[in-house]
Short mmCIF file of C-alpha atoms in Angstrom, two decimals:
data_model
loop_
_atom_site.label_atom_id
_atom_site.label_comp_id
_atom_site.label_asym_id
_atom_site.label_seq_id
_atom_site.Cartn_x
_atom_site.Cartn_y
_atom_site.Cartn_z
CA MET Z 1 -12.21 14.42 -46.18
CA THR Z 2 -8.47 14.20 -46.51
CA ALA Z 3 -5.65 15.02 -44.19
CA HIS Z 4 -5.33 18.40 -45.90
CA THR Z 5 -8.93 19.40 -45.33
CA MET Z 6 -9.20 18.26 -41.71
CA THR Z 7 -9.16 20.97 -39.11
CA PHE Z 8 -7.71 20.28 -35.72
CA HIS Z 9 -9.03 22.18 -32.76
CA HIS Z 10 -6.99 22.95 -29.73
CA ALA Z 11 -8.29 21.48 -26.52
CA SER Z 12 -10.39 23.81 -24.47
CA PRO Z 13 -9.04 24.92 -21.09
CA ILE Z 14 -11.59 22.76 -19.28
CA ASP Z 15 -10.47 19.69 -21.27
CA VAL Z 16 -6.87 20.40 -20.33
CA LEU Z 17 -7.85 20.80 -16.67
CA ILE Z 18 -9.84 17.56 -16.65
CA ALA Z 19 -6.95 15.69 -18.26
CA ARG Z 20 -4.50 17.04 -15.68
CA VAL Z 21 -6.78 16.18 -12.75
CA ALA Z 22 -7.28 12.68 -14.16
CA GLY Z 23 -3.51 12.26 -14.46
CA TRP Z 24 -2.89 13.51 -10.91
CA THR Z 25 -5.63 11.25 -9.57
CA SER Z 26 -4.22 8.24 -11.37
CA ARG Z 27 -0.69 8.92 -10.13
CA ALA Z 28 -1.91 9.55 -6.57
CA ALA Z 29 -3.92 6.33 -6.53
CA SER Z 30 -0.94 4.41 -7.84
CA ALA Z 31 1.36 5.96 -5.24
CA VAL Z 32 -1.04 5.14 -2.41
CA ALA Z 33 -1.40 1.56 -3.62
CA THR Z 34 2.37 1.19 -3.77
CA TRP Z 35 2.78 2.75 -0.34
CA LEU Z 36 0.18 0.44 1.19
CA ALA Z 37 1.75 -2.60 -0.41
CA GLU Z 38 5.22 -1.67 0.84
CA GLY Z 39 4.00 -0.60 4.25
CA SER Z 40 2.20 -3.80 5.09
CA GLN Z 41 4.16 -6.17 7.22
CA ARG Z 42 4.87 -9.60 5.95
CA GLU Z 43 4.12 -12.57 8.10
CA PRO Z 44 6.79 -13.43 10.66
CA ARG Z 45 9.03 -16.29 9.62
CA THR Z 46 11.12 -16.83 12.74
CA ALA Z 47 10.44 -17.01 16.45
CA GLN Z 48 12.29 -13.72 16.95
CA GLU Z 49 10.05 -11.97 14.43
CA LEU Z 50 7.01 -13.43 16.19
CA LEU Z 51 8.26 -12.05 19.51
CA ALA Z 52 8.72 -8.65 17.86
CA TRP Z 53 5.10 -8.79 16.69
CA ALA Z 54 4.03 -9.66 20.22
CA GLU Z 55 5.76 -6.52 21.50
CA GLN Z 56 3.91 -4.40 18.93
CA TYR Z 57 0.53 -5.79 19.97
CA GLU Z 58 1.16 -5.77 23.72
CA ALA Z 59 -0.29 -2.29 24.37
CA THR Z 60 -3.49 -2.76 22.37
CA GLN Z 61 -4.12 -6.52 22.43
CA PRO Z 62 -2.35 -8.18 25.37
CA SER Z 63 -4.07 -11.56 25.01
CA TYR Z 64 -3.10 -11.76 21.33
CA ALA Z 65 0.47 -10.81 22.25
CA ALA Z 66 0.50 -13.61 24.83
CA ASP Z 67 -0.68 -16.08 22.18
CA LEU Z 68 2.09 -14.94 19.84
CA ARG Z 69 4.69 -15.38 22.59
CA ALA Z 70 3.42 -18.88 23.35
CA ILE Z 71 3.69 -19.87 19.70
CA ALA Z 72 7.21 -18.39 19.49
CA ARG Z 73 8.29 -20.34 22.58
CA ARG Z 74 6.86 -23.53 21.09
CA HIS Z 75 8.98 -22.98 17.97
CA MET Z 76 12.09 -22.28 20.03
CA ASN Z 77 11.90 -25.69 21.75
#
């Protein structure tokens, strides 16, 4: 078989659809992974950032927020 005798078939509509869905899925998964990586908060590095975290946790976890405030105060002194 040579390049002149080979016959190339066009992709069937189902193959095209599967390829498109695979591409969309891959791009969506990549976008979600990027969004999750960007959306996650980094660890606080200063006492002020620790106090800001304490404010965020106050409504749902008051004892944890109190612990964060105590640690921030310790770093301020």
